[in-house]
Every structure is written in structure tokens, then in C-alpha cells.
GROMACS .gro file of C-alpha atoms in nm:
model
  277
    1UNK     CA    1   0.000   0.000   0.000
    2UNK     CA    2   0.129   0.342  -0.098
    3UNK     CA    3  -0.010   0.663   0.053
    4UNK     CA    4   0.056   1.009  -0.089
    5UNK     CA    5   0.024   1.331   0.112
    6UNK     CA    6  -0.009   1.684  -0.023
    7UNK     CA    7   0.070   1.988   0.190
    8UNK     CA    8   0.050   2.354   0.091
    9UNK     CA    9   0.245   2.592   0.314
   10UNK     CA   10   0.427   2.922   0.337
   11UNK     CA   11   0.697   3.005   0.591
   12UNK     CA   12   0.593   2.736   0.841
   13UNK     CA   13   0.923   2.782   1.020
   14UNK     CA   14   0.860   2.566   1.328
   15UNK     CA   15   0.615   2.309   1.193
   16UNK     CA   16   0.749   2.210   0.851
   17UNK     CA   17   1.037   1.984   0.951
   18UNK     CA   18   0.841   1.804   1.229
   19UNK     CA   19   0.556   1.749   0.981
   20UNK     CA   20   0.794   1.606   0.723
   21UNK     CA   21   0.972   1.377   0.969
   22UNK     CA   22   0.648   1.247   1.117
   23UNK     CA   23   0.474   1.172   0.789
   24UNK     CA   24   0.790   1.038   0.627
   25UNK     CA   25   0.800   0.791   0.916
   26UNK     CA   26   0.446   0.683   0.824
   27UNK     CA   27   0.464   0.688   0.445
   28UNK     CA   28   0.816   0.761   0.319
   29UNK     CA   29   0.964   1.098   0.224
   30UNK     CA   30   0.925   1.022  -0.147
   31UNK     CA   31   0.547   1.004  -0.099
   32UNK     CA   32   0.515   1.355   0.043
   33UNK     CA   33   0.445   1.657  -0.177
   34UNK     CA   34   0.488   2.011  -0.048
   35UNK     CA   35   0.335   2.298  -0.244
   36UNK     CA   36   0.543   2.595  -0.135
   37UNK     CA   37   0.357   2.924  -0.171
   38UNK     CA   38   0.647   3.163  -0.208
   39UNK     CA   39   0.825   3.102   0.122
   40UNK     CA   40   1.097   3.353   0.204
   41UNK     CA   41   1.228   3.243   0.543
   42UNK     CA   42   1.577   3.090   0.510
   43UNK     CA   43   1.501   2.806   0.752
   44UNK     CA   44   1.201   2.697   0.546
   45UNK     CA   45   1.392   2.725   0.219
   46UNK     CA   46   1.680   2.522   0.362
   47UNK     CA   47   1.441   2.258   0.498
   48UNK     CA   48   1.275   2.218   0.159
   49UNK     CA   49   1.608   2.188  -0.022
   50UNK     CA   50   1.750   1.944   0.233
   51UNK     CA   51   1.457   1.703   0.221
   52UNK     CA   52   1.409   1.743  -0.153
   53UNK     CA   53   1.751   1.580  -0.180
   54UNK     CA   54   1.610   1.298   0.037
   55UNK     CA   55   1.317   1.238  -0.201
   56UNK     CA   56   1.061   1.502  -0.100
   57UNK     CA   57   0.852   1.635  -0.389
   58UNK     CA   58   0.841   2.016  -0.389
   59UNK     CA   59   0.615   2.226  -0.610
   60UNK     CA   60   0.717   2.591  -0.594
   61UNK     CA   61   0.450   2.853  -0.654
   62UNK     CA   62   0.541   3.218  -0.702
   63UNK     CA   63   0.461   3.447  -0.410
   64UNK     CA   64   0.198   3.622  -0.622
   65UNK     CA   65   0.000   3.300  -0.672
   66UNK     CA   66  -0.353   3.357  -0.543
   67UNK     CA   67  -0.383   3.197  -0.198
   68UNK     CA   68  -0.759   3.193  -0.242
   69UNK     CA   69  -0.701   2.916  -0.497
   70UNK     CA   70  -0.544   2.686  -0.238
   71UNK     CA   71  -0.811   2.421  -0.292
   72UNK     CA   72  -0.738   2.421  -0.665
   73UNK     CA   73  -0.364   2.391  -0.614
   74UNK     CA   74  -0.403   2.102  -0.370
   75UNK     CA   75  -0.658   1.924  -0.591
   76UNK     CA   76  -0.425   1.958  -0.889
   77UNK     CA   77  -0.142   1.784  -0.704
   78UNK     CA   78  -0.371   1.513  -0.568
   79UNK     CA   79  -0.477   1.439  -0.925
   80UNK     CA   80  -0.118   1.449  -1.047
   81UNK     CA   81  -0.021   1.182  -0.795
   82UNK     CA   82  -0.334   0.981  -0.871
   83UNK     CA   83  -0.262   0.984  -1.244
   84UNK     CA   84   0.073   0.813  -1.188
   85UNK     CA   85  -0.113   0.501  -1.080
   86UNK     CA   86   0.139   0.455  -0.799
   87UNK     CA   87  -0.085   0.544  -0.505
   88UNK     CA   88  -0.363   0.367  -0.318
   89UNK     CA   89  -0.473   0.660  -0.101
   90UNK     CA   90  -0.424   1.036  -0.122
   91UNK     CA   91  -0.442   1.275   0.171
   92UNK     CA   92  -0.442   1.656   0.172
   93UNK     CA   93  -0.294   1.759   0.508
   94UNK     CA   94  -0.212   2.096   0.665
   95UNK     CA   95   0.124   2.167   0.828
   96UNK     CA   96  -0.016   2.164   1.183
   97UNK     CA   97  -0.200   1.832   1.133
   98UNK     CA   98  -0.033   1.500   1.220
   99UNK     CA   99  -0.223   1.185   1.126
  100UNK     CA  100  -0.320   0.950   1.409
  101UNK     CA  101  -0.587   0.692   1.494
  102UNK     CA  102  -0.879   0.646   1.730
  103UNK     CA  103  -0.889   0.288   1.852
  104UNK     CA  104  -1.212   0.097   1.912
  105UNK     CA  105  -1.181   0.163   2.286
  106UNK     CA  106  -1.172   0.538   2.220
  107UNK     CA  107  -0.804   0.583   2.297
  108UNK     CA  108  -0.570   0.745   2.046
  109UNK     CA  109  -0.243   0.624   1.901
  110UNK     CA  110   0.024   0.727   1.653
  111UNK     CA  111   0.146   0.368   1.607
  112UNK     CA  112   0.250   0.329   1.245
  113UNK     CA  113   0.132  -0.028   1.206
  114UNK     CA  114  -0.213   0.049   1.343
  115UNK     CA  115  -0.250   0.359   1.125
  116UNK     CA  116  -0.152   0.168   0.812
  117UNK     CA  117  -0.387  -0.118   0.900
  118UNK     CA  118  -0.670   0.131   0.939
  119UNK     CA  119  -0.591   0.297   0.607
  120UNK     CA  120  -0.590  -0.043   0.441
  121UNK     CA  121  -0.962  -0.076   0.512
  122UNK     CA  122  -1.039   0.208   0.272
  123UNK     CA  123  -0.856   0.092  -0.038
  124UNK     CA  124  -1.076   0.125  -0.345
  125UNK     CA  125  -1.363   0.292  -0.161
  126UNK     CA  126  -1.544   0.532  -0.396
  127UNK     CA  127  -1.681   0.749  -0.117
  128UNK     CA  128  -1.522   1.069   0.003
  129UNK     CA  129  -1.336   0.954   0.316
  130UNK     CA  130  -1.379   1.167   0.626
  131UNK     CA  131  -1.169   1.249   0.933
  132UNK     CA  132  -1.410   1.363   1.204
  133UNK     CA  133  -1.196   1.438   1.512
  134UNK     CA  134  -0.897   1.651   1.595
  135UNK     CA  135  -0.687   1.666   1.909
  136UNK     CA  136  -0.591   2.027   1.982
  137UNK     CA  137  -0.258   2.086   2.152
  138UNK     CA  138  -0.203   2.276   2.477
  139UNK     CA  139   0.090   2.509   2.528
  140UNK     CA  140   0.330   2.380   2.791
  141UNK     CA  141   0.168   2.034   2.796
  142UNK     CA  142   0.346   1.820   2.537
  143UNK     CA  143   0.144   1.517   2.436
  144UNK     CA  144  -0.180   1.646   2.593
  145UNK     CA  145  -0.480   1.745   2.384
  146UNK     CA  146  -0.838   1.865   2.390
  147UNK     CA  147  -1.059   1.646   2.168
  148UNK     CA  148  -1.297   1.827   1.935
  149UNK     CA  149  -1.512   1.740   1.633
  150UNK     CA  150  -1.346   1.809   1.300
  151UNK     CA  151  -1.412   1.777   0.930
  152UNK     CA  152  -1.144   1.685   0.678
  153UNK     CA  153  -1.145   1.458   0.373
  154UNK     CA  154  -0.918   1.227   0.177
  155UNK     CA  155  -0.957   0.984  -0.111
  156UNK     CA  156  -0.879   0.640  -0.243
  157UNK     CA  157  -0.704   0.604  -0.577
  158UNK     CA  158  -0.920   0.675  -0.878
  159UNK     CA  159  -1.179   0.858  -0.670
  160UNK     CA  160  -1.014   1.195  -0.605
  161UNK     CA  161  -1.268   1.474  -0.567
  162UNK     CA  162  -1.221   1.849  -0.547
  163UNK     CA  163  -1.122   1.992  -0.209
  164UNK     CA  164  -1.226   2.330  -0.076
  165UNK     CA  165  -0.982   2.584   0.063
  166UNK     CA  166  -0.910   2.390   0.383
  167UNK     CA  167  -0.968   2.034   0.254
  168UNK     CA  168  -1.273   2.019   0.478
  169UNK     CA  169  -1.512   1.894   0.211
  170UNK     CA  170  -1.529   1.752  -0.140
  171UNK     CA  171  -1.694   2.024  -0.348
  172UNK     CA  172  -1.702   1.827  -0.673
  173UNK     CA  173  -2.074   1.756  -0.642
  174UNK     CA  174  -2.020   1.402  -0.770
  175UNK     CA  175  -2.262   1.248  -0.518
  176UNK     CA  176  -2.047   0.949  -0.432
  177UNK     CA  177  -2.135   0.948  -0.063
  178UNK     CA  178  -1.931   0.992   0.254
  179UNK     CA  179  -1.752   0.737   0.470
  180UNK     CA  180  -1.636   0.827   0.821
  181UNK     CA  181  -1.302   0.675   0.915
  182UNK     CA  182  -1.128   0.609   1.246
  183UNK     CA  183  -0.843   0.842   1.162
  184UNK     CA  184  -0.790   1.167   1.353
  185UNK     CA  185  -0.552   1.458   1.339
  186UNK     CA  186  -0.322   1.567   1.617
  187UNK     CA  187  -0.374   1.937   1.556
  188UNK     CA  188  -0.084   2.155   1.667
  189UNK     CA  189  -0.288   2.467   1.605
  190UNK     CA  190  -0.198   2.660   1.920
  191UNK     CA  191   0.119   2.871   1.921
  192UNK     CA  192   0.244   3.132   2.164
  193UNK     CA  193   0.000   3.424   2.175
  194UNK     CA  194   0.212   3.662   1.967
  195UNK     CA  195   0.279   3.398   1.703
  196UNK     CA  196  -0.087   3.290   1.704
  197UNK     CA  197  -0.201   3.643   1.623
  198UNK     CA  198   0.073   3.698   1.367
  199UNK     CA  199   0.014   3.367   1.188
  200UNK     CA  200  -0.364   3.404   1.193
  201UNK     CA  201  -0.354   3.750   1.040
  202UNK     CA  202  -0.103   3.643   0.777
  203UNK     CA  203  -0.331   3.361   0.660
  204UNK     CA  204  -0.636   3.589   0.659
  205UNK     CA  205  -0.467   3.877   0.480
  206UNK     CA  206  -0.578   3.765   0.129
  207UNK     CA  207  -0.942   3.764   0.239
  208UNK     CA  208  -0.993   4.060   0.474
  209UNK     CA  209  -0.828   4.381   0.593
  210UNK     CA  210  -0.651   4.241   0.900
  211UNK     CA  211  -0.575   4.592   1.026
  212UNK     CA  212  -0.947   4.679   1.046
  213UNK     CA  213  -1.100   4.546   1.374
  214UNK     CA  214  -1.455   4.592   1.245
  215UNK     CA  215  -1.379   4.400   0.927
  216UNK     CA  216  -1.221   4.119   1.129
  217UNK     CA  217  -1.519   4.101   1.364
  218UNK     CA  218  -1.760   4.069   1.072
  219UNK     CA  219  -1.552   3.830   0.861
  220UNK     CA  220  -1.691   3.479   0.795
  221UNK     CA  221  -1.489   3.375   0.492
  222UNK     CA  222  -1.219   3.107   0.454
  223UNK     CA  223  -1.014   3.070   0.771
  224UNK     CA  224  -1.254   3.272   0.988
  225UNK     CA  225  -1.201   3.020   1.271
  226UNK     CA  226  -0.854   3.175   1.312
  227UNK     CA  227  -1.027   3.481   1.455
  228UNK     CA  228  -1.184   3.298   1.749
  229UNK     CA  229  -0.876   3.340   1.968
  230UNK     CA  230  -0.784   3.683   1.831
  231UNK     CA  231  -1.130   3.824   1.904
  232UNK     CA  232  -1.148   3.661   2.249
  233UNK     CA  233  -0.815   3.809   2.356
  234UNK     CA  234  -0.496   3.688   2.522
  235UNK     CA  235  -0.644   3.625   2.869
  236UNK     CA  236  -0.906   3.385   2.733
  237UNK     CA  237  -0.642   3.217   2.520
  238UNK     CA  238  -0.414   3.158   2.817
  239UNK     CA  239  -0.706   3.021   3.021
  240UNK     CA  240  -0.766   2.761   2.750
  241UNK     CA  241  -0.406   2.645   2.789
  242UNK     CA  242  -0.446   2.564   3.160
  243UNK     CA  243  -0.596   2.226   3.079
  244UNK     CA  244  -0.837   2.040   3.302
  245UNK     CA  245  -1.052   1.724   3.312
  246UNK     CA  246  -1.108   1.554   2.980
  247UNK     CA  247  -0.763   1.590   2.828
  248UNK     CA  248  -0.645   1.305   2.605
  249UNK     CA  249  -0.314   1.163   2.489
  250UNK     CA  250  -0.192   0.977   2.183
  251UNK     CA  251  -0.016   0.659   2.288
  252UNK     CA  252   0.351   0.656   2.193
  253UNK     CA  253   0.363   1.013   2.062
  254UNK     CA  254   0.638   1.153   2.284
  255UNK     CA  255   0.848   0.841   2.240
  256UNK     CA  256   0.809   0.870   1.862
  257UNK     CA  257   0.898   1.238   1.869
  258UNK     CA  258   1.216   1.150   2.061
  259UNK     CA  259   1.299   0.877   1.808
  260UNK     CA  260   1.249   1.118   1.517
  261UNK     CA  261   1.433   1.403   1.695
  262UNK     CA  262   1.122   1.623   1.697
  263UNK     CA  263   1.102   1.888   1.969
  264UNK     CA  264   0.776   1.805   2.156
  265UNK     CA  265   0.718   2.179   2.205
  266UNK     CA  266   0.803   2.284   1.850
  267UNK     CA  267   0.465   2.454   1.813
  268UNK     CA  268   0.529   2.713   2.083
  269UNK     CA  269   0.889   2.805   2.010
  270UNK     CA  270   0.957   3.165   1.902
  271UNK     CA  271   0.998   3.200   1.528
  272UNK     CA  272   1.351   3.331   1.470
  273UNK     CA  273   1.387   3.653   1.279
  274UNK     CA  274   1.568   3.621   0.949
  275UNK     CA  275   1.868   3.822   1.071
  276UNK     CA  276   1.898   3.593   1.377
  277UNK     CA  277   1.966   3.282   1.170
   0.00000   0.00000   0.00000
């Protein structure tokens, strides 16, 4: 079984290398495709070049490429991989999403063998395959997560649809049905407050005037969920990071991070300025 993953990113300084190492462990570096949307940060550029030499597929878009067409760019690469005939499953994944599994007992794991066995159940399925849960990270609590509903899709070979901007749904209108899977995403969405605000505004900039508080408050376009924390403010954000009853873990995650040399707190590290590298 061969699984292909497509990621579109720009200047994901802290997350890119951990994402690559984790998913290369699952599927092989040669089966990962990164669409780079005009990254400028030297660390990101060096990471792409380094792992490209190790088999990573890199598609470089110019900085002026329209970010609002993200769904089109990702769909194009999914189809390109599908047309090779080499892949059994194709997953569009964001840079803060790490694939994992919900076991029958409700516990979560990042065990490679179990994830691959689960994926094997969906070979040849014509339906749009769904991922319905995400585990949101907590700052200062490596390996601990809040569990929330989610909505992402992926496809079996020969049945690739058309993904929307965030790969949440298949917008092809082909009427092939939906199939919920047992896969989940470990979602390293939360960064330090300053980085959270900076990253959120950068992703929203193509859609709304991020310097206009009224425009931000009224915005409901692509990526509007990024405003939840910004609008609530830093105090509410820090309260969310205190944890509490109901937190979950993914079995073996911290051990795997150590094996792969991934910093378990990569998501909250300060992003180095270009002149500091």
C-alpha cells in the first residue's frame, strides 16, 4: 500500500520539519508533496532543499500566486499523484496536522502499524473519506490534547474529488457518498500568543483587511475560525491552555517524537527573525 500526502504551506518555520519527519515515518519521504507558496524564510527554504535531496517532492509557486485558490492547487497535485497510478490513497494535510488513529476503545495512538492497517480498510472505496476528530494541543503540555469534532477529507485512488480551501469537504458535487473513518488529526494549532495572532492575520490577509478590527469582527470567509482566539483576547487564550478534566493523549507520541528528533514543544517556540539565523 502506498499513501501520498499533499501539503501547501508558506513560511511554516517551526512546523514544517516536524511534519515532514512524522509523515515520512508513516509513508516515506518520497510520498510527500509540499506545495510551497512563495516562502521567504531561510530556515524553510533550507528545509525544503534538504529534504528534496532525500526524495521530498516540492512544487514551488510564485509568491503572487492567489492563496484563495489553495483548494485548486491542492486538488491539482492530488490528481497528479493519482494519475501516476502509484498510489492507493491520497491525503491533503495541513502543516499543523499530524495523522493519528482512534482505537475501538476510544483511545488514540500514533502507532504506524495500526494507522496503516486502518488505512488499508479504505482501499478502493469510492466514497469521500472523512476524518471527524482533531486533538488540539495545549501550550506547555506536550502530548496532551483537547478532543474536538473536526471535518477533513481524503480519497482512495481513482476517486479523487475536489477539495475546498481547507480540505474540509469535497466540493465536486459528484454524489459518491461519505464514509467516516477512524483516523484523527493531532492538531498543533496553538502557538504562543504573539505567534498565534501573527500567523492568523497572515493567513487571513488575502481575504480581509486584517488591520481593520470591524472587518475582522464581521468576517466569515475562509479561515474565519482563526479569529476565534484573536477576538477573544490573550487572557481567554491563556485560560484555555491551563488544561483540566477531559484531556487526552496519543499513545507513543512523545516516544516517537524522541525517536524522530522532533522537539515536543516545537509549536510554541519563538519563530527566529531572518537576521537571527
